[in-house]
XYZ file of C-alpha atoms in Angstrom:
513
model
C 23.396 52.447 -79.665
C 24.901 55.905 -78.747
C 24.767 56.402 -74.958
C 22.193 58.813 -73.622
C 23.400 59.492 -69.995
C 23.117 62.946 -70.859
C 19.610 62.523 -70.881
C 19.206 61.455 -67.005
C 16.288 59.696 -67.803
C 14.389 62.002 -69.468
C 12.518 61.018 -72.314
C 14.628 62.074 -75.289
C 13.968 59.656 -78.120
C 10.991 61.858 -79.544
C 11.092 65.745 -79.728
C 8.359 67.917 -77.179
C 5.258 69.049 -78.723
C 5.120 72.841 -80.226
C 3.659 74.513 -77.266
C 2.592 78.031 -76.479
C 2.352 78.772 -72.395
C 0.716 82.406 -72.209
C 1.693 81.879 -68.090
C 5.545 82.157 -68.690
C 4.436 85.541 -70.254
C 5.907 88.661 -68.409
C 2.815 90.448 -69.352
C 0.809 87.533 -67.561
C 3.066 87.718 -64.971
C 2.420 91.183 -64.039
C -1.242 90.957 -64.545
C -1.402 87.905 -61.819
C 0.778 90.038 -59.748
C -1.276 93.175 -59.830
C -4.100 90.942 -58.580
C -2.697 90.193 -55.440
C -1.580 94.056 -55.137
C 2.097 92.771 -55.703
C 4.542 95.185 -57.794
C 6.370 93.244 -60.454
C 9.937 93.775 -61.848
C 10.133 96.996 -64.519
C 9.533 94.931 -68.135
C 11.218 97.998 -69.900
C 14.661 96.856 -69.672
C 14.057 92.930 -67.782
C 16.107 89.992 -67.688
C 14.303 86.933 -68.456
C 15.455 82.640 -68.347
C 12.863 80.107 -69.500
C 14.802 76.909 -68.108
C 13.847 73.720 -70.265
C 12.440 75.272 -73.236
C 11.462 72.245 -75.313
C 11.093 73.546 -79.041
C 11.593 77.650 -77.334
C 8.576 78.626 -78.725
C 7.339 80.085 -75.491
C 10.645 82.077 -75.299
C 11.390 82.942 -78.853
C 7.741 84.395 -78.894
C 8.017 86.486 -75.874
C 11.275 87.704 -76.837
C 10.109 88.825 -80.134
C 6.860 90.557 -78.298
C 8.963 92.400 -75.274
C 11.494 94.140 -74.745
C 14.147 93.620 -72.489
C 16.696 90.546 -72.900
C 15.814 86.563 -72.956
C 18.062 83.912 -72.502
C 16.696 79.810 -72.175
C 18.241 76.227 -72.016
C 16.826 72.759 -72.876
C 19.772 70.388 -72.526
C 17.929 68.074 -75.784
C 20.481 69.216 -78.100
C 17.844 69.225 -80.730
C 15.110 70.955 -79.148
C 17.908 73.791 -78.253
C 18.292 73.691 -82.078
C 14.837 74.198 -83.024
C 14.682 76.819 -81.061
C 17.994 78.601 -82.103
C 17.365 78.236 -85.993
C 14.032 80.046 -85.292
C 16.113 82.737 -83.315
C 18.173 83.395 -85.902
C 15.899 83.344 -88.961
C 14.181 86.319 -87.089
C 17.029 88.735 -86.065
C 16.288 88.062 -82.612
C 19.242 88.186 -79.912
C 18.211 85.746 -77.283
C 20.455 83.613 -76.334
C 19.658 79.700 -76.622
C 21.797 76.980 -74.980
C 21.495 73.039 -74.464
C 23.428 73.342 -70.965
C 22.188 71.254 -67.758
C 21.099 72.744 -65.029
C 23.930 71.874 -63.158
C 26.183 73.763 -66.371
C 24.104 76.766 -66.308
C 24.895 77.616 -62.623
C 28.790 77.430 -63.586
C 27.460 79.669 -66.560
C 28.417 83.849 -66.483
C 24.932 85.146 -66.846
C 23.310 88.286 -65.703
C 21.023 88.696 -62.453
C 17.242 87.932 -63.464
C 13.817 89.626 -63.047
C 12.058 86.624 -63.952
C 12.925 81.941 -64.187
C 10.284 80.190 -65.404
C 9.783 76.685 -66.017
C 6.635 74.922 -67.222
C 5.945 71.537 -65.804
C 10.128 70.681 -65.533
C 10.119 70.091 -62.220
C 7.691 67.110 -61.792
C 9.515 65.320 -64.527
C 13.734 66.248 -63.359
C 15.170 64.581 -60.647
C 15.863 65.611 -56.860
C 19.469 66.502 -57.729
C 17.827 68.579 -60.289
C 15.454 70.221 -57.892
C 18.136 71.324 -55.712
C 20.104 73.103 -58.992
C 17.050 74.726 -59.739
C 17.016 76.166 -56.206
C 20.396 77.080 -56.417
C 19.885 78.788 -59.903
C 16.987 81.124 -58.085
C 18.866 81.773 -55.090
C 22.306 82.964 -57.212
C 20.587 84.130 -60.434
C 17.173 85.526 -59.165
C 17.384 89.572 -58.103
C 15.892 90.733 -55.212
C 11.932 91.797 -56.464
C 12.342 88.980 -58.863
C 9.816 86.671 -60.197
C 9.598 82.486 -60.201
C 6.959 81.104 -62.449
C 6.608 77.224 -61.806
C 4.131 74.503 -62.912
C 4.057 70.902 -61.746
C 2.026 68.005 -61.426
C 0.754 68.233 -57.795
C -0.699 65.811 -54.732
C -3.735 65.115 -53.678
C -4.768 65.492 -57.354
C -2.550 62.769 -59.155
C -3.214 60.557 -55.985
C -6.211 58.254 -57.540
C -4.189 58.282 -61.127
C -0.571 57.774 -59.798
C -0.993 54.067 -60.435
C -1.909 54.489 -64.396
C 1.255 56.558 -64.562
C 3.629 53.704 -62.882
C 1.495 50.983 -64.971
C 2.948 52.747 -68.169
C 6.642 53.386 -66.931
C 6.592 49.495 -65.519
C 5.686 48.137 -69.386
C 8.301 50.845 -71.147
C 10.576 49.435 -68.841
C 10.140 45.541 -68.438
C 8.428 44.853 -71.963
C 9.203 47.832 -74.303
C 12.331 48.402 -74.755
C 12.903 46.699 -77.806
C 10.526 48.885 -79.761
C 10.335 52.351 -81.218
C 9.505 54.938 -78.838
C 5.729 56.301 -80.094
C 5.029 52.230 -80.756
C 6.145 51.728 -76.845
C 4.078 54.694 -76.086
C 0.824 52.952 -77.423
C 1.839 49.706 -76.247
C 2.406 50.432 -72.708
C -1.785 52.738 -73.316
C -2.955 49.059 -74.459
C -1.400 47.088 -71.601
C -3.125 49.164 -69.033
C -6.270 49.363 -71.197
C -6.209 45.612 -70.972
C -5.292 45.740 -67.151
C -8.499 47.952 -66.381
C -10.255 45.552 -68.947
C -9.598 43.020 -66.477
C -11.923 44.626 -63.521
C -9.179 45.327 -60.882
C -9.578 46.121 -57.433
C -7.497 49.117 -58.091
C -10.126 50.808 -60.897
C -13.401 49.337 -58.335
C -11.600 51.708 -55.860
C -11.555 54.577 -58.907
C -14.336 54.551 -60.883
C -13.268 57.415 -62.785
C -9.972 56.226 -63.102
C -11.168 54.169 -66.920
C -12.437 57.625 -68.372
C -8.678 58.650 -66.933
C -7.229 56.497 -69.720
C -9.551 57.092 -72.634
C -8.424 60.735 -71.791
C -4.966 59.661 -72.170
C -5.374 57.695 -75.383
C -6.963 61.006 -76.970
C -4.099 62.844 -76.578
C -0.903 64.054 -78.826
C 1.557 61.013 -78.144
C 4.090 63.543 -77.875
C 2.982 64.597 -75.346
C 1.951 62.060 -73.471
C 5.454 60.560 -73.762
C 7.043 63.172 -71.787
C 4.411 63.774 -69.553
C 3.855 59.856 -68.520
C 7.590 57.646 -69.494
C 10.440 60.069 -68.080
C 12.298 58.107 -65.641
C 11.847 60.551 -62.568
C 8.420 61.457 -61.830
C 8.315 63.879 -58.948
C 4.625 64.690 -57.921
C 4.491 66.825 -54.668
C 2.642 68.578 -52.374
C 2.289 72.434 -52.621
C 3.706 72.634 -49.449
C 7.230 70.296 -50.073
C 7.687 72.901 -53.328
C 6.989 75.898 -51.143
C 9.615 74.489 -48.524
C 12.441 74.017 -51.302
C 12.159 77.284 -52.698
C 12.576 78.822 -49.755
C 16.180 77.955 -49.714
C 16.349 81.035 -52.043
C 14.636 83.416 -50.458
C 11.484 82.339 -52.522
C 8.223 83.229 -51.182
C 4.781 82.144 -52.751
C 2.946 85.463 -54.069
C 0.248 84.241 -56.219
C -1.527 81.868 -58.517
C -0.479 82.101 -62.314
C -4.132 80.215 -62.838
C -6.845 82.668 -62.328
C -9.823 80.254 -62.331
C -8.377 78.992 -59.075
C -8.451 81.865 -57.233
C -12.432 82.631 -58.263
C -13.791 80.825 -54.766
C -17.619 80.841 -56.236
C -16.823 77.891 -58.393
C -14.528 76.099 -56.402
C -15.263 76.048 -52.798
C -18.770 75.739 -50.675
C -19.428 78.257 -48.098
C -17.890 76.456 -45.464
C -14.219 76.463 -47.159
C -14.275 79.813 -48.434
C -14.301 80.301 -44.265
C -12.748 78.050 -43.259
C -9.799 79.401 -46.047
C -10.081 82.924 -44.746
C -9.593 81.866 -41.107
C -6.288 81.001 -41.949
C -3.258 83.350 -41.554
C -0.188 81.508 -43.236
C -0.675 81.185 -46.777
C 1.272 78.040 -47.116
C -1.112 76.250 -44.750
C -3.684 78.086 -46.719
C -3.117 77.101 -50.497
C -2.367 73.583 -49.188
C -6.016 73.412 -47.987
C -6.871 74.939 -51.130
C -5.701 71.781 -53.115
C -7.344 69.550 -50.448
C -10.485 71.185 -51.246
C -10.488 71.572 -54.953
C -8.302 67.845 -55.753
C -5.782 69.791 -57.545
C -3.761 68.430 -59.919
C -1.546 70.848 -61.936
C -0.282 74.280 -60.061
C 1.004 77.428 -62.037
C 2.676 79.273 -59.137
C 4.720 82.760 -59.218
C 7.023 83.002 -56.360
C 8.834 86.296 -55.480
C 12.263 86.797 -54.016
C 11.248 89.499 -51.450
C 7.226 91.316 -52.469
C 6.439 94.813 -52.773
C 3.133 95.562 -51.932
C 1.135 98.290 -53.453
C -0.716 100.729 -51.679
C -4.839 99.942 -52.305
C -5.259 103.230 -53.915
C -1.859 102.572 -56.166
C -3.406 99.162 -57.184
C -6.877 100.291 -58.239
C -5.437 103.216 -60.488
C -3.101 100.465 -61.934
C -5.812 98.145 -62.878
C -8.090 100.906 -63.882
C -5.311 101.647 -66.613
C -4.549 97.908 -67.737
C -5.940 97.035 -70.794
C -7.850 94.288 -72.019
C -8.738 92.908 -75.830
C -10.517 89.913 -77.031
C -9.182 86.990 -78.600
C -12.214 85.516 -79.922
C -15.668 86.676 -80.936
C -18.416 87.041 -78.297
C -20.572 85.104 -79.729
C -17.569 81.991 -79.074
C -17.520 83.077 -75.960
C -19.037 79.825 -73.541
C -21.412 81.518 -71.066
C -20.215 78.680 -68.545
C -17.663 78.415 -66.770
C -16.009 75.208 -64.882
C -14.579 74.832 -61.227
C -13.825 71.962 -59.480
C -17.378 72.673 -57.460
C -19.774 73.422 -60.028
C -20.089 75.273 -63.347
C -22.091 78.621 -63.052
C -23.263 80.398 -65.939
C -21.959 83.968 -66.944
C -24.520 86.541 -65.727
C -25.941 87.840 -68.521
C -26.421 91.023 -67.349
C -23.064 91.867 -66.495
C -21.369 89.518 -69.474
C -23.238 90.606 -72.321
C -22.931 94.407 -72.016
C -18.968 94.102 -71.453
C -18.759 91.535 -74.477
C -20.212 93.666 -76.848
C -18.267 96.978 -75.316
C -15.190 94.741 -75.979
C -15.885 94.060 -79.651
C -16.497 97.654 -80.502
C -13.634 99.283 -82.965
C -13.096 96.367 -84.338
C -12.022 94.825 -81.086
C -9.625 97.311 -80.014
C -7.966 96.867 -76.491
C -10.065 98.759 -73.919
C -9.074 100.025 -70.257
C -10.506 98.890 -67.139
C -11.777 102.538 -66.506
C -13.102 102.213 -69.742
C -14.735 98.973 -69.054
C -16.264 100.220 -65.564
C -17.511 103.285 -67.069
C -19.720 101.098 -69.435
C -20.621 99.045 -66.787
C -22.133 102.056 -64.848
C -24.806 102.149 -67.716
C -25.784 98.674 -67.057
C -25.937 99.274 -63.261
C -23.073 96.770 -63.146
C -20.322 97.874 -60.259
C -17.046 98.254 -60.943
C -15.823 95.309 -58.923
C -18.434 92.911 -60.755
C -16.482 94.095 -64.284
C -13.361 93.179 -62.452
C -14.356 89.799 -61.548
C -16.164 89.105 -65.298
C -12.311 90.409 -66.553
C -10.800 87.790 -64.006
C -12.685 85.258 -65.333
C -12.388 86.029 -69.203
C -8.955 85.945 -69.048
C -9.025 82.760 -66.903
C -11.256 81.294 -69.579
C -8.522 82.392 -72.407
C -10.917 84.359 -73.807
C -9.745 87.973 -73.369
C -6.150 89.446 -72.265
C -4.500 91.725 -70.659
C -2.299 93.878 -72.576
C 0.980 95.884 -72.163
C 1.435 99.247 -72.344
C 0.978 100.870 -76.158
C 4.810 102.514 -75.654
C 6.129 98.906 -75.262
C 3.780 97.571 -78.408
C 5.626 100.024 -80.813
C 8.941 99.283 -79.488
C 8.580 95.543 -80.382
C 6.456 95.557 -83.616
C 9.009 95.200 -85.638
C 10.568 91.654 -83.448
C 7.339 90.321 -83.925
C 6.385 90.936 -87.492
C 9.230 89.259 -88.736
C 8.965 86.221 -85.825
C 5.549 86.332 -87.808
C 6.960 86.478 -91.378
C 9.032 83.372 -90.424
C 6.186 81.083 -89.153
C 4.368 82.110 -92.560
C 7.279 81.082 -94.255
C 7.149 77.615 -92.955
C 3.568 77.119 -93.004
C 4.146 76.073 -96.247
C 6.045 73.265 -95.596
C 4.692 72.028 -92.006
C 2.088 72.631 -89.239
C 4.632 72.648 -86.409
C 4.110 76.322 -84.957
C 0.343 77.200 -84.628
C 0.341 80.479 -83.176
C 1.762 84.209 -84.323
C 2.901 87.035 -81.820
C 0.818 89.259 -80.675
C 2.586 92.297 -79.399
C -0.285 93.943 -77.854
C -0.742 90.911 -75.355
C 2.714 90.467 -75.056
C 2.317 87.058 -76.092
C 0.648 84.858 -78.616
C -2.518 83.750 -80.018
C -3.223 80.540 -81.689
C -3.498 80.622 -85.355
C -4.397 77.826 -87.705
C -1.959 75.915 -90.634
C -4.796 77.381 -92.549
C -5.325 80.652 -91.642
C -1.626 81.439 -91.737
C -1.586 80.307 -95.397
C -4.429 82.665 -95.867
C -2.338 85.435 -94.627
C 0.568 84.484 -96.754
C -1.314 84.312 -99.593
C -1.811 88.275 -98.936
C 1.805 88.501 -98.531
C 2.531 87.066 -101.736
C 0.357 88.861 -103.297
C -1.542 85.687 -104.614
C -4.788 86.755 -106.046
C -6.878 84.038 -104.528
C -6.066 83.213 -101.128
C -8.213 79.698 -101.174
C -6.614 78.521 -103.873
C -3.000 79.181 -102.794
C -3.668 77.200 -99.669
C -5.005 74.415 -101.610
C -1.639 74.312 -103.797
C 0.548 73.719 -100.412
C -1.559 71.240 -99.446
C -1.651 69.301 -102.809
C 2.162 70.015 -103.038
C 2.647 68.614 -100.132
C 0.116 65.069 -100.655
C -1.626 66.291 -97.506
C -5.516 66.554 -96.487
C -7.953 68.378 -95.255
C -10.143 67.951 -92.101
C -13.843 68.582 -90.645
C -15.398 67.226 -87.889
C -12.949 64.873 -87.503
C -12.992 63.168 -90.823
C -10.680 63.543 -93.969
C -11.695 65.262 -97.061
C -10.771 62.659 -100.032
C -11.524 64.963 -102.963
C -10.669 68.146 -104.290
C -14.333 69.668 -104.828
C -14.995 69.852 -101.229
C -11.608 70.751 -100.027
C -12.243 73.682 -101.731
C -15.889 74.128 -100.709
C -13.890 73.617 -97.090
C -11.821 76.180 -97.685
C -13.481 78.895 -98.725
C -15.883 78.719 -95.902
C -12.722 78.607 -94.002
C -12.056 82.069 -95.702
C -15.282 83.463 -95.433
C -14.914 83.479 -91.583
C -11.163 84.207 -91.526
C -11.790 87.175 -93.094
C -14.724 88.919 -91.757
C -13.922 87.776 -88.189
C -10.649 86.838 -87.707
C -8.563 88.908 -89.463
C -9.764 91.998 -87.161
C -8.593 89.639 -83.895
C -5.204 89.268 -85.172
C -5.297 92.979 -85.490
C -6.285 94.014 -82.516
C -3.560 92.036 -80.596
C -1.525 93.423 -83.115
C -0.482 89.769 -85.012
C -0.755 91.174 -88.534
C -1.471 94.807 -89.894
């Protein structure tokens, strides 16, 4: 067997799934920042490093929907691939690499406005950690942004054991199989160990749902979340104190649910949380009080704050556009305290002001000026935005000079992932150049909008083709369609929605024409 020190005990033997992370967005970015009355780096002409890309589709999709210049590294030579061939295939210049982190900081590569890495740093080792660091500190310019995720304590504490039961049977009792047959096998054993009414799951009652979670989920995934070798869950405070070694200092939460206190803290925390000065101290409690276990953190080397008056004519000109129709829309939403229903009479009225023009993107002064009419306040539309785009349900958008710069990157990043629809379901999403970003877009749907390309004259039938050309099946609810008749009943319902409703989304974030 070839050796895979290279690896460092990462889970390498199966690729990472096909992910889209809106947070590693610089469009996000800036919106989270604005929040918090923080100035972010200038995206007209910004450097950008996604560090352990997986398949790059993150990277290649904000590329294609910014401007600026993108480099990224995953050092799974395959993954880098991926994510290179897709590069290429588009016209795009960002510049892919499978380097360690250790060979990237020996790398000649421009200062940086903005690192990101999703969830990397629970799963690298403490070596690793420290390269990171030292990336930031050399690479990172002065004003410049850190995005970070990670799995995070006193969260994983109850579950920490389920984790360790899986890496104990991949290493003492697996090894001899393939790696997705180890994955299930090591699910089973602790399924069986729970079965056996432990002291460990009496202690955490919740701890059996924990698993049936886990058995739900892409096996991908769980494979690189649960078997790496190093598995570094921390406190937000041990993070905070490492990145300060580059001048790294925490400016806000990449998650805006967390920072709406209504749903997640009881009177007394919300004062007891603003009697506290050092933030630090005072997102640590935060996580006490809410049993975090996942952060999405932006960190700043050195903040510029914005005047209050700069900040509210900033948001008043942001722009917002739905991603879904309102009537998708949950009117609940979820904290770690309770879930609270969506006022109708401030939800409703901006819902319906949102879909007008076909869902075209609409200011915040826009937005509050409507509001006025309801006798909603401004800063109750500001919240209700907060929370949409918390939800995923609306987002902010960049600036209409920048969407006309990068059409063209991201209508033929779009033309690709047409392209290969035919031939697998791998990349899920499109670009969306309004939102700097992308939305998520079905194996269907984007065969009903190559079908237009093509000029085919009927859209359900071309999509029926691929999947008969390629022996594969449809699904509802959950359960496979075994015969042509109601594929095609399937699929033109499919069609029927796709194109009264979603075909003006995709326009309005400006993913097809």
């Amino acid at each position: 067997m070839m050796n895979k020190d290279w690896s460092q005990g990462y889970f390498t033997d199966v690729g990472y799934t096909f992910g889209y992370y809106r947070e590693l967005s610089p469009t996000f970015i800036r919106f989270c920042l604005l929040l918090q009355g923080i100035a972010a780096p200038d995206p007209a002409d910004a450097h950008y490093c996604e560090l352990g890309i997986g398949q790059g589709l993150s990277l290649n999709l904000h590329a294609a929907t910014h401007t600026g210049r993108f480099w990224g590294t995953d050092f799974n030579p395959a993954q880098a691939a991926f994510a290179q061939g897709l590069t290429r295939a588009t016209g795009l210049t960002t510049d892919i690499r499978d380097e360690s982190f250790d060979e990237l900081l020996q790398t000649d590569l421009p200062p940086m406005d903005f690192i990101t890495l999703h969830g990397i740093w629970t799963w690298v080792s403490p070596e690793n950690h420290q390269q990171i660091v030292a990336l930031a500190r050399k690479r990172l310019k002065p004003g410049g942004v850190l995005y970070i995720s990670y799995n995070t304590l006193p969260g994983w504490s109850a579950a920490a054991p389920l984790r360790q039961l899986f890496a104990l049977h991949d290493r003492y009792a697996g090894r001899t199989q393939t790696a997705l047959t180890r994955v299930d096998a090591a699910v089973q054993f602790a399924d069986r160990l729970l079965g056996c009414n432990p002291a460990y799951s009496r202690a955490i009652p919740g701890i059996a749902d924990r698993l049936r979670q886990i058995k739900e989920q892409n096996r991908h995934y769980v494979a690189h979340e649960y078997f790496n070798r190093e598995w570094n869950v921390m406190y937000f405070v041990d993070v905070a104190e490492q990145l300060a070694a580059a001048k790294l200092e925490f400016a806000a939460s990449a998650a805006l649910l967390d920072t709406v206190d209504a749903i997640h803290l009881n009177p007394a925390a919300q004062t007891m949380l603003k009697e506290i000065e050092h933030p630090v101290l005072r997102e640590q409690l935060r996580d006490y009080f809410t049993f975090s276990q996942f952060r999405r953190d932006l960190f700043m080397r050195g903040t510029c704050r914005l005047s209050a008056q700069e900040k509210h004519q900033r948001l008043l000109d942001t722009r917002f556009v739905l991603l879904q129709a309102p009537a998708d829309v949950p009117r609940k939403v979820t904290g770690s305290l309770l879930e609270g229903d969506l006022q109708a009479a401030i939800y409703e009225p901006l819902l319906s002001v949102l879909a007008e023009r076909d869902f075209a993107p609409k200011s915040l002064r826009v937005l509050c000026a409507s509001g006025e009419k309801a006798a909603v306040s401004s800063a109750q539309v500001l919240e209700a935005m907060i929370i949409l785009v918390g939800m995923g349900h609306v987002s902010p958008c960049q600036d209409e000079a920048a969407v006309k710069q990068v059409r063209g990157n991201s209508e033929r990043m779009n033309a690709e992932i047409l392209r290969r629809a035919v031939y697998s379901r791998d990349i899920a999403y499109l670009a969306a150049p309004v939102i700097g970003g992308a939305v998520p877009v079905s194996r269907v749907q984007q065969l009903f909008l190559l079908a237009k390309v093509r000029q085919q004259p009927n859209p359900v039938l071309f999509a029926w083709q691929v999947f008969k050309d390629n022996n594969e099946r449809l699904v509802k609810a959950g359960q496979v369609i075994d015969n042509e008749a109601d594929s095609l009943q399937e699929l033109e319902r499919l069609y029927v929605t796709f194109n009264q409703q979603t075909r003006l989304l995709l326009k309005a974030v400006g993913a097809v024409r």
